[in-house]
Coordinates of C-alpha atoms and ligand atoms in Angstrom, one line a residue:
M790 CA -8.6 4.4 3.6
C791 CA -10.7 4.1 6.9
G792 CA -9.0 2.8 10.3
I793 CA -10.9 0.9 12.7
V794 CA -9.7 0.1 16.0
G795 CA -11.5 -1.6 19.0
Y796 CA -10.7 -2.9 22.3
T797 CA -12.4 -4.4 25.3
G798 CA -10.8 -5.5 28.7
S799 CA -9.5 -4.5 32.1
K800 CA -8.0 -0.9 31.2
E801 CA -9.4 2.3 30.0
A802 CA -10.7 2.2 26.6
A803 CA -10.2 5.9 25.3
P804 CA -6.4 6.2 25.5
I805 CA -5.9 2.9 24.0
L806 CA -8.4 3.7 20.8
M807 CA -6.8 7.2 20.2
E808 CA -3.1 5.2 20.3
G809 CA -4.6 2.6 17.8
L810 CA -5.7 5.6 15.6
E811 CA -2.8 7.6 15.8
T812 CA -1.1 4.5 14.6
L813 CA -3.3 3.9 11.9
A814 CA -3.8 7.9 10.7
Y815 CA -1.5 6.9 8.0
R816 CA -3.8 5.1 6.0
G817 CA -5.6 8.4 5.4
Y818 CA -8.5 9.9 7.2
D819 CA -10.6 13.4 6.9
S820 CA -12.5 12.8 10.5
A821 CA -12.3 10.6 13.6
G822 CA -14.6 9.3 16.4
V823 CA -14.8 6.8 19.3
A824 CA -17.7 5.4 20.9
V825 CA -17.2 4.0 24.6
W826 CA -19.3 2.2 26.9
D827 CA -19.5 4.3 30.2
G828 CA -21.3 1.7 32.2
E829 CA -24.7 3.5 31.6
K830 CA -24.6 4.2 27.9
I831 CA -22.5 4.3 24.7
E832 CA -20.8 7.8 24.8
M833 CA -19.7 8.8 21.4
K834 CA -17.5 11.5 20.3
K835 CA -16.4 12.5 16.8
E836 CA -15.2 15.5 14.6
K837 CA -14.1 16.3 11.4
G838 CA -10.2 16.9 10.5
Q839 CA -7.1 16.1 12.4
L840 CA -7.1 13.3 15.4
A841 CA -5.9 16.3 17.3
N842 CA -9.5 17.9 17.0
L843 CA -11.0 14.8 18.8
K844 CA -8.4 14.5 21.2
S845 CA -8.8 18.0 22.3
I846 CA -12.6 17.3 22.6
L847 CA -11.7 13.8 24.8
E848 CA -9.3 16.0 27.0
R849 CA -12.3 18.4 27.7
E850 CA -15.1 15.9 28.0
P851 CA -13.3 12.7 28.8
V852 CA -15.4 9.2 28.2
H853 CA -14.3 6.5 30.7
G854 CA -15.0 3.0 30.2
T855 CA -13.2 -0.1 29.2
S856 CA -15.0 -1.1 26.1
G857 CA -15.2 0.8 22.7
I858 CA -14.7 1.2 19.2
G859 CA -12.7 4.1 17.5
H860 CA -12.7 5.0 13.5
T861 CA -10.9 7.7 11.1
R862 CA -12.8 7.9 8.2
W863 CA -11.7 8.3 4.6
A864 CA -15.0 9.9 2.7
T865 CA -16.3 8.1 0.2
H866 CA -20.3 8.5 0.8
G867 CA -21.0 11.9 2.0
E868 CA -18.6 15.0 2.5
P869 CA -16.0 14.9 5.5
S870 CA -18.0 16.2 8.1
Y871 CA -19.2 15.8 12.0
I872 CA -22.8 14.3 10.9
N873 CA -20.7 11.9 8.6
S874 CA -17.9 10.7 11.1
H875 CA -18.2 7.8 12.5
P876 CA -19.5 6.0 14.7
H877 CA -23.1 5.4 13.4
G878 CA -26.0 4.2 15.4
D879 CA -29.5 2.9 14.5
T880 CA -32.7 4.8 15.3
K881 CA -33.7 2.5 18.5
K882 CA -30.0 3.4 19.8
Q883 CA -29.5 -0.4 20.2
L884 CA -25.9 -0.1 18.6
V885 CA -23.3 2.0 17.4
L886 CA -20.7 0.8 14.3
V887 CA -17.6 1.9 12.4
H888 CA -17.0 0.7 8.9
N889 CA -14.7 0.5 6.2
G890 CA -15.5 -0.3 2.8
I891 CA -18.6 0.6 0.6
I892 CA -22.0 -0.7 0.5
E893 CA -22.8 -0.8 -3.1
N894 CA -26.7 -1.2 -2.4
Y895 CA -27.0 1.3 0.4
L896 CA -29.8 3.3 -1.5
K897 CA -32.2 0.5 -1.9
L898 CA -31.7 -0.9 1.7
K899 CA -32.2 2.8 2.7
N900 CA -35.7 3.0 0.9
M901 CA -36.9 -0.2 2.6
L902 CA -35.1 1.3 6.1
V903 CA -36.8 4.4 5.8
E904 CA -40.4 2.8 4.9
K905 CA -40.2 0.8 8.0
G906 CA -39.4 4.1 10.4
C907 CA -35.7 4.5 10.3
V908 CA -34.5 8.2 10.9
F909 CA -31.2 8.7 8.9
V910 CA -29.2 11.5 10.1
S911 CA -26.0 11.5 7.8
D912 CA -25.5 11.0 4.1
T913 CA -23.5 7.8 4.5
D914 CA -23.7 4.2 3.5
T915 CA -22.3 3.2 6.8
E916 CA -25.5 4.6 8.8
V917 CA -27.6 2.2 6.7
V918 CA -25.8 -0.6 8.0
A919 CA -26.2 0.3 11.6
Q920 CA -30.0 0.9 10.4
L921 CA -30.3 -2.4 9.2
I922 CA -28.6 -4.6 12.1
G923 CA -30.9 -2.5 14.4
D924 CA -33.7 -3.8 12.4
L925 CA -32.6 -7.0 12.5
Y926 CA -32.1 -7.1 16.2
R927 CA -34.2 -9.2 18.5
G928 CA -31.9 -9.6 21.2
D929 CA -29.1 -11.4 19.9
P930 CA -26.1 -10.0 18.0
L931 CA -24.9 -12.9 16.4
T932 CA -28.0 -13.6 14.6
A933 CA -28.5 -9.8 13.5
I934 CA -25.1 -9.4 12.1
S935 CA -25.9 -12.9 10.3
D936 CA -28.7 -11.6 8.7
A937 CA -27.6 -8.4 7.9
M938 CA -24.7 -9.8 6.0
R939 CA -26.9 -11.6 3.5
L940 CA -28.6 -8.6 2.5
L941 CA -25.4 -6.3 2.3
E942 CA -23.3 -5.9 -1.1
G943 CA -20.1 -4.6 -1.4
S944 CA -17.3 -4.4 1.0
F945 CA -17.0 -3.9 4.7
A946 CA -15.0 -4.3 7.6
L947 CA -17.2 -3.5 10.7
A948 CA -16.7 -3.0 14.4
I949 CA -20.0 -3.1 16.2
L950 CA -21.0 -2.1 19.8
F951 CA -24.5 -3.1 21.6
R952 CA -25.8 -1.4 24.4
D953 CA -27.6 -4.9 25.8
D954 CA -24.2 -6.5 25.4
P955 CA -21.5 -3.6 25.8
Y956 CA -18.5 -5.5 27.2
R957 CA -18.1 -7.4 23.9
I958 CA -17.1 -6.2 20.5
Y959 CA -18.4 -7.9 17.5
C960 CA -16.7 -7.6 14.1
V961 CA -17.2 -9.0 10.9
C962 CA -15.6 -8.7 7.5
K963 CA -15.9 -8.9 3.3
D964 CA -13.5 -7.8 1.2
S965 CA -12.0 -5.5 3.7
P966 CA -9.2 -6.1 6.1
M967 CA -9.4 -6.6 9.7
V968 CA -7.0 -8.4 12.2
V969 CA -8.0 -9.6 16.0
G970 CA -5.6 -10.0 18.5
Y971 CA -5.6 -10.9 22.6
G972 CA -3.4 -9.1 24.5
R973 CA -2.3 -9.1 28.3
D974 CA -5.1 -6.4 29.3
G975 CA -8.0 -7.7 26.7
A976 CA -9.2 -8.0 23.5
H977 CA -8.2 -5.8 20.3
I978 CA -9.5 -4.9 17.0
A979 CA -7.6 -2.9 14.2
S980 CA -7.7 -2.6 10.8
D981 CA -3.6 -3.2 10.1
I982 CA -1.2 -4.9 12.2
P983 CA 0.8 -1.5 13.6
A984 CA -1.9 -0.7 15.5
M985 CA -1.9 -4.3 17.5
L986 CA 2.1 -4.6 17.8
A987 CA 2.1 -2.6 21.3
Y988 CA -0.6 -5.4 22.9
T989 CA 0.2 -8.4 21.0
R990 CA 2.3 -10.2 17.8
D991 CA -0.1 -13.2 17.7
V992 CA -2.8 -11.8 15.4
T993 CA -5.8 -13.4 13.7
F994 CA -6.8 -12.2 9.9
M995 CA -10.4 -12.0 9.6
G996 CA -11.5 -14.0 6.8
D997 CA -14.4 -13.2 4.3
K998 CA -17.9 -13.2 6.0
Q999 CA -16.5 -14.3 9.3
I1000 CA -17.5 -12.8 12.8
A1001 CA -15.3 -12.4 15.6
V1002 CA -16.6 -11.6 19.2
L1003 CA -14.0 -10.0 21.4
S1004 CA -14.6 -9.8 25.5
P1005 CA -12.1 -9.3 28.4
E1006 CA -11.7 -13.3 28.5
G1007 CA -11.0 -14.0 24.8
I1008 CA -12.1 -13.9 21.2
A1009 CA -14.5 -16.4 19.6
F1010 CA -15.3 -16.6 15.8
Y1011 CA -18.1 -17.8 14.2
N1012 CA -19.1 -18.2 10.2
E1013 CA -21.4 -16.5 8.5
F1014 CA -24.3 -18.2 9.8
A1015 CA -23.2 -17.8 13.3
A1016 CA -21.7 -21.4 13.7
P1017 CA -18.7 -21.3 16.0
I1018 CA -15.2 -21.8 13.9
D1019 CA -11.8 -22.3 15.0
K1020 CA -8.9 -19.7 13.7
G1021 CA -5.3 -19.8 14.3
S1022 CA -3.1 -17.0 14.7
T1023 CA -0.1 -15.6 13.0
H1024 CA 3.0 -14.5 14.7
I1025 CA 4.3 -10.9 13.5
D1026 CA 8.2 -10.3 14.1
W1027 CA 8.0 -6.8 12.7
D1028 CA 9.8 -4.6 15.2
L1029 CA 8.0 -2.4 17.0
D1030 CA 9.9 0.7 16.4
A1031 CA 9.8 0.1 12.7
A1032 CA 6.3 1.4 12.7
K1033 CA 7.5 4.5 14.6
K1034 CA 9.4 7.2 13.1
G1035 CA 12.1 7.8 15.7
S1036 CA 14.4 10.8 15.3
Y1037 CA 12.9 11.2 11.8
E1038 CA 10.9 14.2 10.9
H1039 CA 8.9 12.1 8.7
F1040 CA 8.2 8.2 8.0
M1041 CA 9.1 8.4 4.4
M1042 CA 12.9 9.8 5.1
K1043 CA 13.0 7.0 7.4
E1044 CA 11.8 4.6 5.0
I1045 CA 14.1 5.9 2.4
C1046 CA 17.1 5.2 4.6
E1047 CA 15.7 1.8 5.5
E1048 CA 16.4 1.0 2.1
P1049 CA 19.9 -0.8 2.1
V1050 CA 18.7 -2.8 4.9
A1051 CA 15.3 -3.8 3.6
F1052 CA 17.0 -4.8 0.1
R1053 CA 19.4 -7.0 1.8
K1054 CA 17.1 -8.5 3.9
T1055 CA 14.9 -9.2 0.7
A1056 CA 17.9 -10.5 -0.9
E1057 CA 19.0 -12.7 1.6
Q1058 CA 15.7 -14.5 1.6
Y1059 CA 16.3 -15.7 -1.9
V1060 CA 19.8 -15.8 -2.6
N1061 CA 22.3 -17.9 -0.7
F1062 CA 25.5 -15.0 -0.8
R1063 CA 28.1 -17.1 0.8
R1064 CA 27.6 -20.0 -1.9
G1065 CA 27.0 -17.7 -4.5
C1066 CA 23.5 -19.0 -5.5
L1067 CA 19.9 -18.8 -5.9
K1068 CA 17.7 -20.6 -3.1
A1069 CA 16.0 -22.9 -5.7
D1070 CA 13.4 -23.8 -3.1
C1071 CA 12.3 -20.4 -2.4
F1072 CA 11.1 -19.8 -5.8
P1073 CA 7.6 -21.3 -7.1
W1074 CA 9.2 -23.3 -10.1
A1075 CA 10.7 -26.6 -10.1
D1076 CA 13.2 -27.6 -12.9
S1077 CA 10.3 -29.7 -14.3
D1078 CA 7.6 -26.9 -14.8
A1079 CA 9.7 -24.1 -15.9
E1080 CA 9.4 -24.9 -19.2
D1081 CA 5.8 -24.9 -19.0
V1082 CA 5.6 -21.3 -18.2
K1083 CA 4.5 -19.8 -21.4
R1084 CA 3.7 -16.0 -20.5
I1085 CA 3.5 -13.9 -17.8
R1086 CA 1.1 -11.0 -16.7
I1087 CA 1.9 -8.6 -13.8
I1088 CA -0.7 -6.7 -12.3
G1089 CA -0.6 -3.7 -9.5
C1090 CA -1.7 -0.5 -8.6
G1091 CA 0.4 2.9 -8.4
T1092 CA 4.0 2.1 -7.2
A1093 CA 3.4 -1.6 -6.6
Y1094 CA 2.2 -1.4 -11.2
H1095 CA 5.4 0.8 -11.9
A1096 CA 7.7 -2.3 -10.0
G1097 CA 5.7 -4.6 -12.1
L1098 CA 7.0 -2.8 -15.4
L1099 CA 10.6 -3.1 -14.2
G1100 CA 9.3 -7.1 -13.6
K1101 CA 8.2 -6.9 -17.4
K1102 CA 11.9 -6.0 -18.3
Y1103 CA 13.4 -8.6 -16.3
F1104 CA 11.3 -11.7 -17.0
S1105 CA 11.5 -10.6 -20.9
E1106 CA 15.3 -10.2 -20.6
L1107 CA 16.4 -12.8 -18.4
A1108 CA 13.9 -15.6 -18.9
R1109 CA 12.8 -14.9 -22.4
I1110 CA 9.2 -14.8 -21.7
P1111 CA 6.5 -13.0 -23.1
V1112 CA 5.5 -10.3 -20.1
E1113 CA 2.5 -7.9 -19.9
A1114 CA 2.3 -5.5 -16.9
D1115 CA -1.2 -3.8 -16.6
I1116 CA -2.7 -1.6 -14.0
A1117 CA -5.2 -3.8 -11.8
S1118 CA -8.0 -1.6 -12.0
E1119 CA -8.1 -1.9 -16.2
F1120 CA -7.2 -5.5 -16.0
R1121 CA -10.1 -6.7 -13.8
Y1122 CA -12.6 -5.5 -16.4
A1123 CA -10.5 -5.8 -19.6
D1124 CA -12.5 -9.3 -20.6
Y1125 CA -8.9 -11.0 -21.0
E1126 CA -8.8 -14.6 -22.1
F1127 CA -5.9 -16.3 -20.3
E1128 CA -3.9 -18.8 -22.6
P1129 CA -2.4 -22.0 -21.2
G1130 CA 0.8 -21.8 -19.5
E1131 CA 0.3 -17.9 -18.0
I1132 CA 1.0 -16.9 -14.7
L1133 CA -0.3 -13.7 -13.0
F1134 CA 1.8 -11.6 -10.6
I1135 CA 0.2 -9.8 -8.3
I1136 CA 2.5 -6.7 -7.2
S1137 CA 1.0 -5.3 -3.5
Q1138 CA 2.8 -3.9 -0.6
S1139 CA -0.4 -4.2 1.8
G1140 CA -1.8 -7.2 0.1
E1141 CA -5.2 -5.4 0.5
T1142 CA -5.5 -3.3 -2.3
A1143 CA -9.2 -3.8 -4.2
D1144 CA -8.4 -3.7 -7.6
S1145 CA -5.6 -6.2 -7.4
I1146 CA -7.4 -8.5 -5.2
A1147 CA -10.1 -8.4 -7.9
A1148 CA -7.8 -9.2 -10.5
M1149 CA -6.2 -12.1 -8.7
R1150 CA -9.6 -13.5 -8.3
M1151 CA -10.5 -13.3 -11.7
A1152 CA -7.5 -15.2 -12.7
K1153 CA -7.7 -17.8 -10.0
Q1154 CA -11.4 -18.3 -11.2
A1155 CA -10.4 -18.9 -14.9
G1156 CA -7.9 -21.7 -13.1
V1157 CA -4.6 -19.7 -13.9
R1158 CA -1.7 -19.8 -11.2
T1159 CA -1.5 -16.6 -9.0
I1160 CA 1.9 -15.6 -7.4
A1161 CA 1.8 -12.5 -5.5
V1162 CA 4.8 -10.4 -4.3
C1163 CA 3.7 -9.2 -1.3
N1164 CA 5.1 -7.2 2.2
V1165 CA 2.2 -8.1 4.7
I1166 CA 1.9 -12.0 5.7
G1167 CA -1.4 -12.8 6.2
S1168 CA -3.1 -10.3 3.9
T1169 CA -6.0 -11.1 1.5
I1170 CA -3.4 -11.3 -1.6
A1171 CA -0.8 -13.4 1.0
R1172 CA -3.5 -16.1 1.6
E1173 CA -5.3 -16.1 -1.6
A1174 CA -2.5 -16.4 -4.1
D1175 CA -1.3 -19.6 -5.2
D1176 CA 2.0 -19.2 -4.0
V1177 CA 4.1 -15.7 -2.3
L1178 CA 7.4 -14.0 -2.7
F1179 CA 7.2 -12.2 0.3
T1180 CA 9.2 -8.7 0.4
Y1181 CA 11.1 -8.0 3.9
A1182 CA 10.6 -4.2 3.8
G1183 CA 9.1 -4.1 7.5
P1184 CA 6.0 -2.1 7.9
E1185 CA 5.8 1.1 5.5
I1186 CA 3.8 3.7 7.0
A1187 CA 4.2 6.6 5.1
V1188 CA 1.6 6.8 2.1
A1189 CA 4.5 7.4 -0.5
A1190 CA 5.8 4.1 -1.3
T1191 CA 9.3 3.8 -1.2
K1192 CA 11.1 0.7 0.5
S1193 CA 8.6 -1.3 -1.0
Y1194 CA 9.2 -0.3 -4.5
L1195 CA 12.6 -1.1 -4.2
T1196 CA 12.1 -4.8 -2.4
Q1197 CA 9.1 -5.8 -5.1
A1198 CA 11.3 -4.9 -8.2
A1199 CA 14.6 -6.9 -6.2
V1200 CA 12.1 -10.0 -5.9
L1201 CA 10.9 -9.6 -9.2
F1202 CA 14.4 -9.4 -10.3
L1203 CA 15.7 -12.5 -8.5
A1204 CA 12.3 -14.7 -10.1
A1205 CA 13.1 -13.9 -13.2
L1206 CA 16.7 -14.8 -12.7
R1207 CA 15.9 -17.8 -11.2
L1208 CA 13.3 -18.7 -14.2
G1209 CA 16.0 -17.8 -16.6
E1210 CA 18.3 -19.7 -14.7
I1211 CA 16.4 -23.1 -14.8
R1212 CA 15.0 -22.5 -18.4
G1213 CA 18.9 -22.3 -19.5
R1214 CA 18.4 -18.8 -20.7
V1215 CA 20.9 -17.5 -18.3
A1216 CA 24.3 -19.0 -17.8
P1217 CA 25.7 -20.1 -14.2
D1218 CA 28.7 -17.7 -14.5
R1219 CA 26.2 -14.6 -15.3
V1220 CA 23.9 -15.6 -12.6
S1221 CA 26.9 -15.5 -10.1
A1222 CA 27.9 -12.5 -11.5
F1223 CA 24.6 -11.0 -10.9
L1224 CA 24.4 -11.9 -7.4
T1225 CA 28.1 -10.5 -6.6
E1226 CA 27.2 -7.2 -7.7
L1227 CA 23.6 -7.5 -5.9
A1228 CA 25.9 -8.1 -2.6
E1229 CA 27.4 -4.8 -3.4
I1230 CA 23.8 -2.9 -3.9
P1231 CA 23.0 -2.0 -0.4
A1232 CA 26.6 0.1 0.1
R1233 CA 26.0 1.7 -3.3
M1234 CA 22.3 2.9 -1.9
Q1235 CA 23.9 3.9 1.3
K1236 CA 26.6 6.0 -0.6
L1237 CA 23.6 7.9 -2.5
I1238 CA 21.6 8.4 1.1
D1239 CA 24.9 9.9 2.6
E1240 CA 25.4 12.5 -0.1
R1241 CA 21.7 13.4 0.0
E1242 CA 22.4 17.1 0.8
A1243 CA 23.3 17.8 -2.7
I1244 CA 20.0 16.8 -3.5
Q1245 CA 18.3 18.8 -1.0
F1246 CA 20.3 22.0 -2.1
F1247 CA 18.9 21.5 -5.5
S1248 CA 15.1 21.1 -4.4
S1249 CA 15.5 24.3 -2.2
R1250 CA 16.1 26.2 -5.6
E1251 CA 13.6 24.1 -7.7
F1252 CA 11.0 23.8 -5.3
S1253 CA 8.6 26.6 -7.0
A1254 CA 8.5 24.1 -10.3
K1255 CA 5.2 24.1 -11.9
H1256 CA 6.0 21.0 -14.2
V1257 CA 8.5 18.7 -14.0
F1258 CA 9.1 15.9 -16.8
F1259 CA 11.2 12.8 -16.5
I1260 CA 12.1 10.9 -19.3
G1261 CA 13.9 7.8 -20.0
R1262 CA 14.1 5.0 -22.4
G1263 CA 13.4 1.3 -21.6
I1264 CA 14.0 0.4 -17.9
D1265 CA 14.2 4.3 -17.4
N1266 CA 11.2 4.9 -18.6
A1267 CA 9.9 2.6 -16.3
L1268 CA 11.7 4.3 -13.7
S1269 CA 10.8 7.8 -14.7
M1270 CA 7.2 6.5 -14.0
E1271 CA 7.6 6.0 -10.6
A1272 CA 9.9 8.8 -10.1
A1273 CA 6.9 11.3 -11.6
L1274 CA 4.3 9.4 -9.3
K1275 CA 6.4 10.2 -6.3
L1276 CA 7.1 13.6 -7.1
K1277 CA 3.5 14.7 -7.8
E1278 CA 2.1 12.8 -4.6
V1279 CA 4.2 14.4 -2.0
S1280 CA 4.9 17.6 -3.5
Y1281 CA 1.8 18.2 -5.6
I1282 CA 3.9 19.6 -8.4
H1283 CA 2.7 18.6 -12.0
S1284 CA 5.0 15.6 -13.4
E1285 CA 4.6 13.4 -16.1
A1286 CA 7.0 10.3 -17.4
Y1287 CA 7.7 10.5 -21.0
A1288 CA 9.6 8.0 -23.2
A1289 CA 12.4 10.0 -24.4
G1290 CA 12.1 9.2 -27.9
E1291 CA 8.2 10.0 -27.6
L1292 CA 8.4 13.5 -26.5
K1293 CA 8.8 15.3 -29.9
H1294 CA 5.5 13.6 -31.1
G1295 CA 3.6 16.1 -29.0
T1296 CA 4.5 16.5 -25.4
I1297 CA 7.8 18.5 -26.4
A1298 CA 5.1 21.3 -27.1
L1299 CA 4.9 22.1 -23.4
I1300 CA 8.5 22.4 -22.9
E1301 CA 9.3 26.5 -22.2
E1302 CA 11.7 28.3 -20.9
G1303 CA 12.7 27.1 -17.3
T1304 CA 10.9 24.0 -17.6
L1305 CA 12.3 21.3 -15.5
V1306 CA 13.3 17.9 -17.5
V1307 CA 14.8 15.0 -15.5
G1308 CA 16.9 12.8 -17.8
L1309 CA 17.4 9.2 -16.4
I1310 CA 19.9 7.4 -18.1
T1311 CA 21.1 4.2 -16.2
Q1312 CA 21.1 2.4 -19.5
K1313 CA 24.3 2.9 -21.1
H1314 CA 23.6 1.5 -24.9
L1315 CA 20.7 4.2 -24.8
A1316 CA 22.5 6.9 -23.0
A1317 CA 23.5 8.4 -26.5
K1318 CA 19.6 8.8 -28.0
T1319 CA 18.4 10.0 -24.4
A1320 CA 21.3 12.7 -24.5
S1321 CA 19.8 13.7 -28.2
N1322 CA 16.4 14.1 -26.4
L1323 CA 17.8 16.2 -23.6
E1324 CA 19.6 18.2 -26.0
E1325 CA 15.8 18.6 -27.9
V1326 CA 14.3 20.0 -25.0
R1327 CA 17.2 22.2 -23.6
V1328 CA 17.7 24.4 -26.9
R1329 CA 14.2 24.7 -26.2
G1330 CA 14.6 26.4 -22.9
A1331 CA 14.1 23.6 -20.4
K1332 CA 16.3 23.1 -17.4
V1333 CA 17.8 20.0 -17.6
L1334 CA 19.0 17.4 -14.9
A1335 CA 20.6 14.1 -15.7
V1336 CA 20.8 11.0 -13.4
T1337 CA 23.8 9.0 -14.9
N1338 CA 25.1 5.6 -14.1
G1339 CA 28.6 6.4 -13.3
E1340 CA 30.6 9.3 -15.0
M1341 CA 29.1 9.9 -18.7
P1342 CA 31.2 13.0 -19.6
D1343 CA 29.2 13.6 -22.8
I1344 CA 26.0 14.0 -21.1
A1345 CA 27.2 17.1 -19.3
D1346 CA 27.1 19.3 -22.6
H1347 CA 23.1 18.6 -22.6
C1348 CA 22.2 19.6 -19.2
Q1349 CA 22.9 22.4 -16.3
K1350 CA 23.2 19.1 -13.5
V1351 CA 24.2 16.0 -13.5
W1352 CA 23.8 13.4 -10.3
T1353 CA 25.8 10.2 -10.5
I1354 CA 24.8 6.8 -9.2
P1355 CA 27.8 4.6 -8.5
E1356 CA 28.4 2.8 -11.8
T1357 CA 26.1 -0.5 -11.8
G1358 CA 25.2 -3.1 -14.2
E1359 CA 22.2 -2.0 -16.3
L1360 CA 19.3 -4.4 -15.1
L1361 CA 20.6 -3.8 -11.2
A1362 CA 20.9 0.3 -12.0
P1363 CA 17.2 1.0 -11.1
F1364 CA 17.9 -0.1 -7.6
C1365 CA 20.4 2.7 -7.0
A1366 CA 18.8 5.2 -9.2
I1367 CA 15.3 5.1 -7.6
I1368 CA 17.0 6.6 -4.4
P1369 CA 17.9 10.2 -5.8
M1370 CA 14.3 10.5 -7.2
Q1371 CA 12.6 9.4 -4.0
L1372 CA 14.9 11.9 -2.1
F1373 CA 14.5 14.5 -4.9
A1374 CA 10.5 14.1 -4.1
Y1375 CA 10.9 14.3 -0.4
Y1376 CA 12.7 17.6 -0.2
M1377 CA 10.4 19.3 -2.7
A1378 CA 7.3 18.3 -0.9
V1379 CA 9.4 19.6 2.3
Q1380 CA 10.6 23.0 0.9
K1381 CA 7.2 23.5 -0.2
G1382 CA 5.6 22.3 3.1
C1383 CA 3.3 19.7 2.3
S1384 CA 2.1 17.0 4.4
V1385 CA 5.1 14.5 3.1
D1386 CA 3.6 11.2 4.8
K1387 CA 0.0 11.9 4.3
P1388 CA -0.4 13.9 1.2
R1389 CA -3.8 15.1 0.6
N1390 CA -6.6 12.9 -0.9
L1391 CA -4.3 10.2 -0.8
A1392 CA -5.0 7.0 1.5
K1393 CA -2.2 4.1 2.3
S1394 CA -4.2 1.4 1.7
V1395 CA -6.9 1.4 -1.3
T1396 CA -9.2 -1.3 -0.2
V1397 CA -12.3 0.7 -2.3
E1398 CA -12.6 0.5 -6.0
Ligands
AGP2138 C1 2.4 5.1 -3.9 O1 3.5 5.6 -3.2 C2 1.4 4.8 -3.3 N1 1.4 4.3 -2.2 C3 0.4 3.9 -4.3 O2 0.6 3.9 -5.6 C4 0.3 2.4 -4.1 O3 1.5 1.8 -4.3 C5 -0.8 1.5 -4.3 O4 -1.9 2.4 -3.9 C6 -0.8 0.2 -4.3 O5 -0.7 -0.4 -2.9 P1 -0.2 -1.7 -2.8 O6 1.2 -2.0 -3.0 O7 -0.5 -1.9 -1.1 O8 -1.3 -2.7 -3.4

């Protein structure tokens, strides 16, 4: 969602702010703006649309100064427009600020402030915050922020520049992420780590209701009552180039190509391949408490939820435990009563997804043990969950999740395998067989990536499709859901996943001459069943593409095209089969000329409900 940057130090602020905003552009935005203290006044520039628009304004009318804040806005309250773009200020022109989040009681506050004489110029909830802090300001920024915080309901990350104290930047957060760091030339704020990496790798994650005051000399932290507190920093060892596109045309393709390495790196954290065993101390179960796990619930949003669906298969098959997977935004309001011995898994790449955080907090409040599968060290979910199983995907910049899905599924597989091992549900030789095959997966993935031209060719003929159905059974149904999401989000082609056997209970009515149906057949024991379902759509005019696990000669009769993944055990097959599906979505989007890395209306990190 919105991106925030801020800088105060010895360098020109505007180029640093713009560079930070470019790095955060992947989060999704529809307008952008900066405010810089020019030595006499706070100079503001903002514009609707792409960052390039703001950039050309700054080229025509440069702003000079060494402290400032910047913002990319993803509209929530008020349409994307110049007026609604951040920064926003107060009527008395004492401050300007940028905001990420949603102020839930903004109407009540706005009415109160209008009665006090504040004149509003935008439709945003953010301007209410600026006016509120301005109204409470009596010469001490910290007190005004702390007082305002008590009146605000909802979520916010704010960076504030006060006219009376222009070389300090004040920032404060509640339920919305923000990192701060001190580099060689000054202090920086950003909504996300990649925008900090060029300046420092030692970052501090802001906690709820904490205030940071950045100055050219350093950063001071305060609690919600404006009393000083100490906060440590976290070292981030992500490679700076990992957050850059390099020679790739799109981050999505770069990230698909990184999957073999991301998979291997993640697996190596949990598996000792040399000894052929799982690293027992990397999992959150001791031999003694494994039997206490009575039920597992997995939650996540979008792709993370789809990884959770694979996790559901893994835990029930390998650990023989009752498992449910739920969409976090539904689960948080489900009025669900946890059972004794139940564990909640929270799957999230960013660790900042609002619904997943809320569901996790609900479980924690009920005394339920929470285990996160997360990619970002120091993120809210990683900090608050009882245990974290990290994925080692590196920064994922494209809005479409690719390597995060794969690594989440890998971690869930290994966690299920470990639980199955210590509960005695998976025999030691079966564990070793899994690990032996797991070590071969990156090479199989690489082969699929190397042979991607066939997928590009197919896409060049099919990109005008209006509807695509992905069908499969069991694990392939879970995989189909991710394949369909990938295609729709990047290519804007309507696509649906359907349990293959369920089609004829209604949905088959949609099949007409030329409808593209993709049948995923990685589960050999279900292949004949899915083949019958492919035949049902083929005879009704569908164009059928099958993705098979190794050669399956019998399938060819039921489809026009077959893509084959290297033969892989059924539980591990999704790690290979997802790659052609991601590549297919990518090439369809490229053919259609879509904005692959930043699809319309989408944001990378969904930090509001
Ligand atoms: C999928 O490609 C999307 N980026 C989206 O569905 C994403 O997986 C979802 O918003 C959850 O994000 P998270 O993993 O950061 O929690």
